[in-house]
Amino acid sequence: MNVSDFEMISRLVKERSGLLLTEDKAYLMASRLNPVARRHDFKGFDELAKAVRLHGDEGLLRDVTDAMTTNESFFFRDAAPFDHFRDLILPHMLEHRSSQRSFRVWCAACSSGQEPYSLAMILKENEAHFAGWNIEILATDLSRAILFKAVEGAYSQFEVQRGLPIRLLIKYFKKDDDRWRIDESIRRMVTYRPFNLLDDPSSIGQCDVVFCRNVLIYFDLPTKSAVLDRIAGIMPPDGFLCLGGAETVLGVSNRVRVMPGLRGVYGLAEEGSGDLALAAG
Amino acid sequence: MVARKILENLDFRIEEAEDGQKALEACQRRMPDAVLLDWNMPVKNGIEFLKDLRATPDGERPIVVFCTTEDDLAHIQEAISAGANEYIMKPFDSEIIQSKFSLAGLL
Ligand SMILES: C[S@@+](CC[C@H](N)C(=O)[O-])C[C@H]1O[C@@H](n2cnc3c(N)ncnc32)[C@H](O)[C@@H]1O
């Protein structure tokens, strides 16, 4: 792969997804794009690069971008945000949404579905408190390929052994050949659709809880800031935002503030007091 | 064994038993904090061992993790009803071991 092909494709991927590909990712690019080249009947990477350069069709550009996403995910990743969801966020919603009896959760980079299904299992385990409520879990990702997998809700033996307690496996999964399929009662709690975090999320609508985990780490600072500001724009004043363990809002957005003592959970900064609240966190 | 290495790194002192009966006797002599067991063991299999262990005085205490090739729901359900805390299906990697040990409360 020559430098100019690498740069051209990196630029395309960055424009379409925000994902930053540093030069040490050249090897990764070759190994991820060779299968795409085969699928589109190109002889190899060089021919694919040429087609992309000549503004290949939308399907090709999308597949190239998709292939450069990192989709690693597991159930109850990092445990803490899910504990906070159960112990803090749900009781808050129970108290503060009792008149409308509804709230919405958005998983903004849901990958293969482990994150929204983890939240759905927590809700299911607590359903007695929410009888008659309308709770929506909307899960989106840029990659259509990974959304197919999420919708299917079938996981390998390795995937169901990372983060998922055995009691929840036997309660909510059935073995289907060598895959474990999530129960329909959990699957239908989650609505999937494609969404690009670079786009305006007003079509998503207001969300009381937003999980946007382990995706900002791949963006540059201006992109992180813009994404966080837009997410803040669709949250109510008492909304909750959960980020990944290696992600922070400090110095990135002053519309979002740290919640002291709650690792990974963020709230909206009050108008004009953002910096102060951040300093306190 | 991967699991043994990880446990040793966590400062567990490890004792091994060659069959289910000897494992039970070892537990009765000195109750461990955790037991890692296979389903298929000579003399007394994993599930018989677990039932006997849980019926032994102080035998409720150890955290018990199955680590076995038996990977169907029926086996897993039986193990959990008999009092297993976690269940690892083979094959596994070190990330699964870490994840399961932390779910079981060993980490
Ligand atoms: C590492 S996964 C994180 C999955 C899950 N949130 C978790 O924490 O386990 C990152 C996901 O972000 C998605 N992604 C990357 N760029 C995106 C964008 N611009 N808009 C939406 N999703 C994006 C990728 O397709 C990938 O599935």
CSV table of C-alpha atoms and ligand atoms in Angstrom, one decimal:
chain,number,residue,atom,x,y,z
A,1,MET,CA,0.0,0.0,0.0
A,2,ASN,CA,1.5,3.4,-0.9
A,3,VAL,CA,1.3,6.4,1.4
A,4,SER,CA,-1.0,8.4,-0.9
A,5,ASP,CA,-3.6,5.5,-0.9
A,6,PHE,CA,-3.4,5.3,2.8
A,7,GLU,CA,-3.9,9.0,3.2
A,8,MET,CA,-6.7,9.2,0.7
A,9,ILE,CA,-8.6,6.4,2.4
A,10,SER,CA,-7.9,7.8,5.9
A,11,ARG,CA,-9.4,11.1,4.8
A,12,LEU,CA,-12.5,9.4,3.4
A,13,VAL,CA,-13.0,7.4,6.6
A,14,LYS,CA,-12.4,10.5,8.8
A,15,GLU,CA,-14.9,12.5,6.7
A,16,ARG,CA,-17.6,9.8,6.8
A,17,SER,CA,-17.2,8.6,10.4
A,18,GLY,CA,-14.9,10.8,12.4
A,19,LEU,CA,-12.6,7.8,12.9
A,20,LEU,CA,-8.9,8.8,13.1
A,21,LEU,CA,-6.5,6.5,11.4
A,22,THR,CA,-2.9,7.1,12.3
A,23,GLU,CA,-0.1,5.9,10.1
A,24,ASP,CA,0.6,2.9,12.3
A,25,LYS,CA,-2.8,1.6,11.1
A,26,ALA,CA,-1.7,0.9,7.6
A,27,TYR,CA,-1.4,-2.8,8.3
A,28,LEU,CA,-4.9,-2.8,9.8
A,29,MET,CA,-6.2,-1.0,6.7
A,30,ALA,CA,-4.8,-3.6,4.3
A,31,SER,CA,-6.1,-6.5,6.3
A,32,ARG,CA,-9.6,-5.0,6.7
A,33,LEU,CA,-9.9,-3.8,3.1
A,34,ASN,CA,-8.7,-6.9,1.3
A,35,PRO,CA,-12.0,-8.7,2.0
A,36,VAL,CA,-13.9,-5.6,0.9
A,37,ALA,CA,-11.9,-5.6,-2.3
A,38,ARG,CA,-12.8,-9.3,-2.9
A,39,ARG,CA,-16.5,-8.7,-2.2
A,40,HIS,CA,-16.6,-5.9,-4.7
A,41,ASP,CA,-14.7,-8.0,-7.3
A,42,PHE,CA,-11.5,-6.0,-7.3
A,43,LYS,CA,-8.3,-7.8,-7.9
A,44,GLY,CA,-6.8,-6.4,-4.7
A,45,PHE,CA,-6.3,-3.4,-2.5
A,46,ASP,CA,-4.7,-1.3,-5.2
A,47,GLU,CA,-7.7,-1.6,-7.5
A,48,LEU,CA,-10.1,-0.9,-4.7
A,49,ALA,CA,-8.1,2.3,-3.8
A,50,LYS,CA,-8.3,3.4,-7.4
A,51,ALA,CA,-12.1,3.0,-7.5
A,52,VAL,CA,-12.4,4.9,-4.2
A,53,ARG,CA,-10.2,7.7,-5.7
A,54,LEU,CA,-12.6,7.9,-8.7
A,55,HIS,CA,-15.5,8.3,-6.3
A,56,GLY,CA,-16.7,4.8,-6.2
A,57,ASP,CA,-20.4,4.2,-5.6
A,58,GLU,CA,-22.0,4.9,-2.2
A,59,GLY,CA,-22.1,1.1,-1.4
A,60,LEU,CA,-18.3,0.8,-1.8
A,61,LEU,CA,-17.5,3.9,0.2
A,62,ARG,CA,-19.8,2.8,2.9
A,63,ASP,CA,-18.3,-0.7,3.0
A,64,VAL,CA,-14.8,0.8,3.2
A,65,THR,CA,-15.8,3.0,6.1
A,66,ASP,CA,-17.6,0.1,7.9
A,67,ALA,CA,-14.6,-2.1,7.6
A,68,MET,CA,-12.5,0.4,9.4
A,69,THR,CA,-14.7,0.6,12.5
A,70,THR,CA,-13.6,-1.3,15.6
A,71,ASN,CA,-16.6,-3.2,16.9
A,72,GLU,CA,-15.3,-4.8,20.0
A,73,SER,CA,-17.9,-5.0,22.8
A,74,PHE,CA,-19.0,-7.2,25.6
A,75,PHE,CA,-21.9,-7.6,28.0
A,76,PHE,CA,-21.9,-5.3,31.1
A,77,ARG,CA,-18.6,-3.8,29.9
A,78,ASP,CA,-16.7,-2.2,32.9
A,79,ALA,CA,-19.7,-3.2,35.2
A,80,ALA,CA,-19.8,0.2,36.9
A,81,PRO,CA,-22.0,2.1,34.4
A,82,PHE,CA,-24.5,-0.7,34.5
A,83,ASP,CA,-24.5,-0.7,38.3
A,84,HIS,CA,-25.1,3.0,38.2
A,85,PHE,CA,-27.9,2.5,35.6
A,86,ARG,CA,-29.6,0.0,38.0
A,87,ASP,CA,-28.9,1.6,41.3
A,88,LEU,CA,-29.1,5.3,40.5
A,89,ILE,CA,-30.6,6.1,37.1
A,90,LEU,CA,-33.6,3.7,37.3
A,91,PRO,CA,-34.6,5.0,40.7
A,92,HIS,CA,-34.3,8.5,39.5
A,93,MET,CA,-36.5,7.8,36.5
A,94,LEU,CA,-39.0,6.0,38.7
A,95,GLU,CA,-39.3,9.1,40.8
A,96,HIS,CA,-39.1,11.8,38.2
A,97,ARG,CA,-40.9,10.3,35.3
A,98,SER,CA,-43.8,8.9,37.3
A,99,SER,CA,-46.4,11.2,35.8
A,100,GLN,CA,-45.7,10.3,32.1
A,101,ARG,CA,-44.5,6.8,33.0
A,102,SER,CA,-42.1,6.7,30.2
A,103,PHE,CA,-38.4,7.4,29.4
A,104,ARG,CA,-36.0,6.8,26.6
A,105,VAL,CA,-32.5,5.3,26.5
A,106,TRP,CA,-30.2,5.8,23.6
A,107,CYS,CA,-27.1,3.6,22.9
A,108,ALA,CA,-25.3,5.8,20.4
A,109,ALA,CA,-22.6,3.4,19.3
A,110,CYS,CA,-24.2,0.0,20.1
A,111,SER,CA,-21.9,-2.2,18.0
A,112,SER,CA,-23.1,-5.9,18.1
A,113,GLY,CA,-25.8,-5.2,20.7
A,114,GLN,CA,-24.2,-6.3,24.0
A,115,GLU,CA,-24.6,-2.8,25.5
A,116,PRO,CA,-28.4,-2.3,24.8
A,117,TYR,CA,-29.1,-5.9,25.6
A,118,SER,CA,-27.3,-5.5,29.0
A,119,LEU,CA,-29.6,-2.5,29.7
A,120,ALA,CA,-32.6,-4.4,28.5
A,121,MET,CA,-31.8,-7.3,30.9
A,122,ILE,CA,-31.4,-4.9,33.8
A,123,LEU,CA,-34.8,-3.4,32.9
A,124,LYS,CA,-36.4,-6.8,32.7
A,125,GLU,CA,-35.0,-7.8,36.1
A,126,ASN,CA,-36.6,-4.7,37.5
A,127,GLU,CA,-39.8,-4.8,35.5
A,128,ALA,CA,-42.0,-5.1,38.7
A,129,HIS,CA,-41.2,-1.5,39.5
A,130,PHE,CA,-42.1,-0.3,36.0
A,131,ALA,CA,-45.4,-2.1,35.3
A,132,GLY,CA,-47.4,-0.1,32.8
A,133,TRP,CA,-44.4,2.1,31.8
A,134,ASN,CA,-43.3,2.7,28.3
A,135,ILE,CA,-39.5,2.4,28.2
A,136,GLU,CA,-37.7,2.7,24.9
A,137,ILE,CA,-34.2,1.5,24.2
A,138,LEU,CA,-33.0,2.9,20.9
A,139,ALA,CA,-29.7,1.5,19.7
A,140,THR,CA,-27.7,3.0,16.8
A,141,ASP,CA,-24.4,2.5,15.1
A,142,LEU,CA,-22.7,3.7,11.9
A,143,SER,CA,-21.9,0.2,10.7
A,144,ARG,CA,-24.8,-1.5,9.0
A,145,ALA,CA,-23.0,-4.8,9.1
A,146,ILE,CA,-22.6,-4.8,12.8
A,147,LEU,CA,-26.3,-3.7,13.2
A,148,PHE,CA,-27.3,-6.9,11.4
A,149,LYS,CA,-25.5,-8.9,14.0
A,150,ALA,CA,-27.0,-6.9,16.8
A,151,VAL,CA,-30.6,-7.4,15.5
A,152,GLU,CA,-29.9,-11.1,15.2
A,153,GLY,CA,-28.9,-11.3,18.9
A,154,ALA,CA,-26.8,-14.5,18.5
A,155,TYR,CA,-23.4,-14.7,20.1
A,156,SER,CA,-20.5,-17.1,20.2
A,157,GLN,CA,-19.5,-19.0,23.4
A,158,PHE,CA,-16.6,-16.6,23.8
A,159,GLU,CA,-18.9,-13.5,23.6
A,160,VAL,CA,-21.4,-14.8,26.2
A,161,GLN,CA,-18.6,-15.5,28.6
A,162,ARG,CA,-17.3,-12.0,28.7
A,163,GLY,CA,-19.1,-9.9,31.3
A,164,LEU,CA,-22.4,-11.8,31.3
A,165,PRO,CA,-23.2,-13.4,34.7
A,166,ILE,CA,-24.1,-17.1,34.3
A,167,ARG,CA,-27.5,-16.6,35.9
A,168,LEU,CA,-28.4,-14.2,33.2
A,169,LEU,CA,-27.1,-16.5,30.5
A,170,ILE,CA,-29.3,-19.4,31.6
A,171,LYS,CA,-32.3,-17.0,32.1
A,172,TYR,CA,-32.2,-15.1,28.8
A,173,PHE,CA,-30.3,-17.2,26.3
A,174,LYS,CA,-31.0,-20.4,24.4
A,175,LYS,CA,-28.3,-22.5,22.7
A,176,ASP,CA,-28.7,-22.8,19.0
A,177,ASP,CA,-26.0,-25.0,17.5
A,178,ASP,CA,-22.8,-23.3,18.5
A,179,ARG,CA,-24.4,-19.9,19.1
A,180,TRP,CA,-26.3,-18.5,22.1
A,181,ARG,CA,-29.5,-16.7,21.0
A,182,ILE,CA,-31.0,-13.9,23.2
A,183,ASP,CA,-34.6,-14.4,24.3
A,184,GLU,CA,-37.2,-12.7,22.2
A,185,SER,CA,-38.6,-10.9,25.3
A,186,ILE,CA,-35.2,-9.1,25.6
A,187,ARG,CA,-34.6,-8.7,21.9
A,188,ARG,CA,-37.9,-6.9,21.2
A,189,MET,CA,-37.1,-4.3,24.0
A,190,VAL,CA,-34.4,-2.8,21.7
A,191,THR,CA,-35.0,-0.9,18.5
A,192,TYR,CA,-32.0,-0.7,16.1
A,193,ARG,CA,-31.3,1.7,13.4
A,194,PRO,CA,-28.3,3.2,11.6
A,195,PHE,CA,-27.1,6.6,12.8
A,196,ASN,CA,-23.9,8.5,12.2
A,197,LEU,CA,-22.7,10.5,15.2
A,198,LEU,CA,-21.4,13.2,12.9
A,199,ASP,CA,-25.1,13.9,12.0
A,200,ASP,CA,-27.6,16.1,13.7
A,201,PRO,CA,-29.4,13.9,16.3
A,202,SER,CA,-32.6,15.8,16.4
A,203,SER,CA,-34.2,12.9,14.4
A,204,ILE,CA,-33.4,10.7,17.5
A,205,GLY,CA,-35.6,12.9,19.7
A,206,GLN,CA,-35.1,13.7,23.4
A,207,CYS,CA,-33.3,10.9,25.4
A,208,ASP,CA,-33.2,10.7,29.2
A,209,VAL,CA,-30.3,8.4,29.3
A,210,VAL,CA,-27.5,8.2,26.7
A,211,PHE,CA,-24.8,5.5,26.5
A,212,CYS,CA,-22.1,6.7,24.2
A,213,ARG,CA,-19.2,4.4,25.1
A,214,ASN,CA,-15.9,3.6,23.6
A,215,VAL,CA,-16.4,5.5,20.4
A,216,LEU,CA,-15.2,9.1,21.2
A,217,ILE,CA,-11.7,7.7,21.9
A,218,TYR,CA,-11.4,7.2,18.1
A,219,PHE,CA,-12.2,10.9,17.3
A,220,ASP,CA,-10.1,14.0,17.3
A,221,LEU,CA,-10.8,16.8,19.8
A,222,PRO,CA,-13.0,19.0,17.6
A,223,THR,CA,-15.1,16.0,16.7
A,224,LYS,CA,-15.4,14.8,20.3
A,225,SER,CA,-16.6,18.3,21.3
A,226,ALA,CA,-19.1,18.6,18.6
A,227,VAL,CA,-20.6,15.1,19.2
A,228,LEU,CA,-20.8,15.7,23.0
A,229,ASP,CA,-22.5,19.1,22.4
A,230,ARG,CA,-25.0,17.7,20.1
A,231,ILE,CA,-25.8,14.8,22.5
A,232,ALA,CA,-26.2,17.4,25.3
A,233,GLY,CA,-28.7,19.2,23.0
A,234,ILE,CA,-31.2,16.2,23.0
A,235,MET,CA,-30.9,15.5,26.8
A,236,PRO,CA,-33.4,16.9,29.3
A,237,PRO,CA,-31.8,18.9,32.2
A,238,ASP,CA,-31.8,15.9,34.5
A,239,GLY,CA,-30.6,13.4,31.8
A,240,PHE,CA,-27.7,11.1,32.2
A,241,LEU,CA,-24.8,10.4,29.9
A,242,CYS,CA,-22.5,7.4,30.2
A,243,LEU,CA,-19.1,7.4,28.5
A,244,GLY,CA,-16.4,4.7,28.3
A,245,GLY,CA,-13.7,4.3,31.0
A,246,ALA,CA,-11.0,6.0,28.9
A,247,GLU,CA,-13.2,8.9,27.9
A,248,THR,CA,-13.8,12.2,29.6
A,249,VAL,CA,-15.6,15.5,29.1
A,250,LEU,CA,-12.9,17.6,30.9
A,251,GLY,CA,-11.6,20.1,28.3
A,252,VAL,CA,-13.9,18.6,25.7
A,253,SER,CA,-17.3,20.0,26.3
A,254,ASN,CA,-18.6,22.5,28.8
A,255,ARG,CA,-22.2,21.5,28.2
A,256,VAL,CA,-21.6,18.3,30.1
A,257,ARG,CA,-20.3,17.9,33.7
A,258,VAL,CA,-18.8,15.2,35.8
A,259,MET,CA,-21.0,13.7,38.4
A,260,PRO,CA,-18.8,13.5,41.5
A,261,GLY,CA,-18.3,10.0,42.8
A,262,LEU,CA,-19.9,8.4,39.8
A,263,ARG,CA,-17.2,7.2,37.4
A,264,GLY,CA,-18.3,7.2,33.8
A,265,VAL,CA,-21.6,9.0,34.4
A,266,TYR,CA,-22.1,12.6,33.4
A,267,GLY,CA,-24.9,15.2,33.6
A,268,LEU,CA,-25.7,18.5,31.9
A,269,ALA,CA,-23.9,21.6,33.0
A,270,GLU,CA,-26.2,24.4,34.1
A,271,GLU,CA,-26.2,27.3,31.7
A,272,GLY,CA,-23.1,29.4,32.3
A,273,SER,CA,-21.8,27.3,35.2
A,274,GLY,CA,-20.2,24.6,33.1
A,275,ASP,CA,-16.6,25.4,33.9
A,276,LEU,CA,-17.3,25.8,37.5
A,277,ALA,CA,-19.1,22.5,37.7
A,278,LEU,CA,-16.2,20.8,35.9
A,279,ALA,CA,-13.7,22.2,38.3
A,280,ALA,CA,-15.7,20.9,41.2
A,281,GLY,CA,-15.9,17.4,39.6
B,1,MET,CA,-3.4,-24.5,33.3
B,2,VAL,CA,-4.3,-20.9,32.5
B,3,ALA,CA,-6.7,-20.6,35.4
B,4,ARG,CA,-4.0,-21.8,37.9
B,5,LYS,CA,-1.5,-19.1,36.7
B,6,ILE,CA,-4.1,-16.4,37.0
B,7,LEU,CA,-5.1,-17.5,40.5
B,8,GLU,CA,-1.5,-17.7,41.6
B,9,ASN,CA,-0.9,-14.1,40.3
B,10,LEU,CA,-3.8,-13.1,42.5
B,11,ASP,CA,-1.9,-14.6,45.5
B,12,PHE,CA,-4.1,-17.6,45.9
B,13,ARG,CA,-2.4,-20.6,47.3
B,14,ILE,CA,-3.4,-23.6,45.2
B,15,GLU,CA,-4.0,-27.2,46.1
B,16,GLU,CA,-4.9,-29.8,43.5
B,17,ALA,CA,-6.9,-33.0,44.0
B,18,GLU,CA,-6.9,-35.9,41.5
B,19,ASP,CA,-10.6,-36.9,41.9
B,20,GLY,CA,-13.8,-35.6,43.4
B,21,GLN,CA,-13.6,-37.7,46.6
B,22,LYS,CA,-10.1,-36.5,47.4
B,23,ALA,CA,-11.2,-33.0,46.7
B,24,LEU,CA,-14.0,-33.3,49.2
B,25,GLU,CA,-11.7,-34.7,51.8
B,26,ALA,CA,-9.3,-31.9,51.3
B,27,CYS,CA,-12.1,-29.4,51.7
B,28,GLN,CA,-13.3,-31.1,54.9
B,29,ARG,CA,-9.8,-30.9,56.3
B,30,ARG,CA,-9.4,-27.3,55.5
B,31,MET,CA,-12.2,-25.2,53.8
B,32,PRO,CA,-10.8,-23.2,50.9
B,33,ASP,CA,-12.0,-19.7,49.7
B,34,ALA,CA,-12.6,-20.9,46.2
B,35,VAL,CA,-13.0,-24.2,44.3
B,36,LEU,CA,-12.4,-24.6,40.6
B,37,LEU,CA,-13.9,-27.9,39.3
B,38,ASP,CA,-14.5,-29.9,36.3
B,39,TRP,CA,-17.7,-31.8,35.6
B,40,ASN,CA,-16.0,-35.0,34.7
B,41,MET,CA,-13.8,-36.2,37.6
B,42,PRO,CA,-13.0,-39.7,38.5
B,43,VAL,CA,-14.7,-41.4,41.6
B,44,LYS,CA,-17.0,-38.5,42.3
B,45,ASN,CA,-18.1,-36.1,39.5
B,46,GLY,CA,-18.3,-32.4,39.8
B,47,ILE,CA,-22.0,-32.1,40.6
B,48,GLU,CA,-21.8,-34.9,43.3
B,49,PHE,CA,-18.8,-33.2,44.8
B,50,LEU,CA,-20.6,-29.8,44.8
B,51,LYS,CA,-23.7,-31.2,46.5
B,52,ASP,CA,-21.6,-32.9,49.2
B,53,LEU,CA,-19.5,-29.8,49.6
B,54,ARG,CA,-22.5,-27.6,50.2
B,55,ALA,CA,-23.9,-30.0,52.7
B,56,THR,CA,-20.6,-30.0,54.7
B,57,PRO,CA,-20.3,-27.6,57.7
B,58,ASP,CA,-18.9,-24.3,56.4
B,59,GLY,CA,-19.2,-25.7,52.9
B,60,GLU,CA,-21.5,-22.8,51.9
B,61,ARG,CA,-18.5,-20.5,52.1
B,62,PRO,CA,-16.2,-21.3,49.1
B,63,ILE,CA,-16.9,-19.6,45.8
B,64,VAL,CA,-17.3,-22.5,43.3
B,65,VAL,CA,-16.6,-22.1,39.7
B,66,PHE,CA,-17.2,-24.9,37.2
B,67,CYS,CA,-14.7,-25.1,34.4
B,68,THR,CA,-15.7,-27.7,31.9
B,69,THR,CA,-16.5,-28.8,28.3
B,70,GLU,CA,-20.1,-29.5,29.3
B,71,ASP,CA,-21.7,-26.5,27.6
B,72,ASP,CA,-25.4,-27.2,27.3
B,73,LEU,CA,-28.1,-25.4,29.3
B,74,ALA,CA,-29.2,-28.5,31.2
B,75,HIS,CA,-25.7,-29.0,32.7
B,76,ILE,CA,-25.3,-25.3,33.5
B,77,GLN,CA,-28.7,-25.2,35.2
B,78,GLU,CA,-28.0,-28.2,37.3
B,79,ALA,CA,-24.6,-26.8,38.4
B,80,ILE,CA,-26.2,-23.5,39.4
B,81,SER,CA,-29.1,-25.1,41.3
B,82,ALA,CA,-26.5,-27.2,43.2
B,83,GLY,CA,-24.8,-24.0,44.3
B,84,ALA,CA,-22.2,-23.1,41.8
B,85,ASN,CA,-21.4,-19.4,41.6
B,86,GLU,CA,-20.1,-19.2,38.1
B,87,TYR,CA,-19.6,-21.5,35.2
B,88,ILE,CA,-16.9,-21.4,32.5
B,89,MET,CA,-17.3,-23.4,29.3
B,90,LYS,CA,-14.3,-24.6,27.5
B,91,PRO,CA,-12.6,-23.5,25.4
B,92,PHE,CA,-11.9,-20.2,27.1
B,93,ASP,CA,-9.2,-17.5,27.1
B,94,SER,CA,-7.6,-15.5,29.8
B,95,GLU,CA,-10.0,-12.7,29.4
B,96,ILE,CA,-12.9,-15.0,30.0
B,97,ILE,CA,-11.2,-16.3,33.1
B,98,GLN,CA,-10.6,-12.7,34.4
B,99,SER,CA,-14.2,-11.8,33.6
B,100,LYS,CA,-15.7,-14.9,35.2
B,101,PHE,CA,-13.5,-14.6,38.3
B,102,SER,CA,-14.5,-11.0,38.8
B,103,LEU,CA,-18.2,-11.9,38.3
B,104,ALA,CA,-17.8,-14.6,40.9
B,105,GLY,CA,-16.3,-12.1,43.3
B,106,LEU,CA,-12.8,-13.5,43.3
B,107,LEU,CA,-11.1,-10.4,41.9
C,1,LIG,C1,-15.6,-0.2,20.2
C,1,LIG,S1,-17.3,-0.1,19.7
C,1,LIG,C2,-18.1,0.3,21.2
C,1,LIG,C3,-19.4,-0.6,21.5
C,1,LIG,C4,-20.1,-0.3,22.8
C,1,LIG,N1,-20.6,1.0,23.0
C,1,LIG,C5,-19.1,-0.7,24.0
C,1,LIG,O1,-18.7,0.2,24.7
C,1,LIG,O2,-18.8,-1.8,24.2
C,1,LIG,C6,-17.4,1.4,18.8
C,1,LIG,C7,-18.6,1.5,17.8
C,1,LIG,O3,-18.7,2.8,17.3
C,1,LIG,C8,-19.2,2.8,16.0
C,1,LIG,N2,-18.9,4.0,15.3
C,1,LIG,C9,-17.7,4.5,14.9
C,1,LIG,N3,-17.9,5.7,14.3
C,1,LIG,C10,-19.2,6.0,14.4
C,1,LIG,C11,-20.0,7.1,14.1
C,1,LIG,N4,-19.5,8.2,13.4
C,1,LIG,N5,-21.3,7.1,14.3
C,1,LIG,C12,-21.9,6.1,15.0
C,1,LIG,N6,-21.2,5.0,15.4
C,1,LIG,C13,-19.8,5.0,15.1
C,1,LIG,C14,-18.4,1.6,15.4
C,1,LIG,O4,-19.1,1.1,14.3
C,1,LIG,C15,-18.4,0.6,16.6
C,1,LIG,O5,-19.4,-0.3,16.5
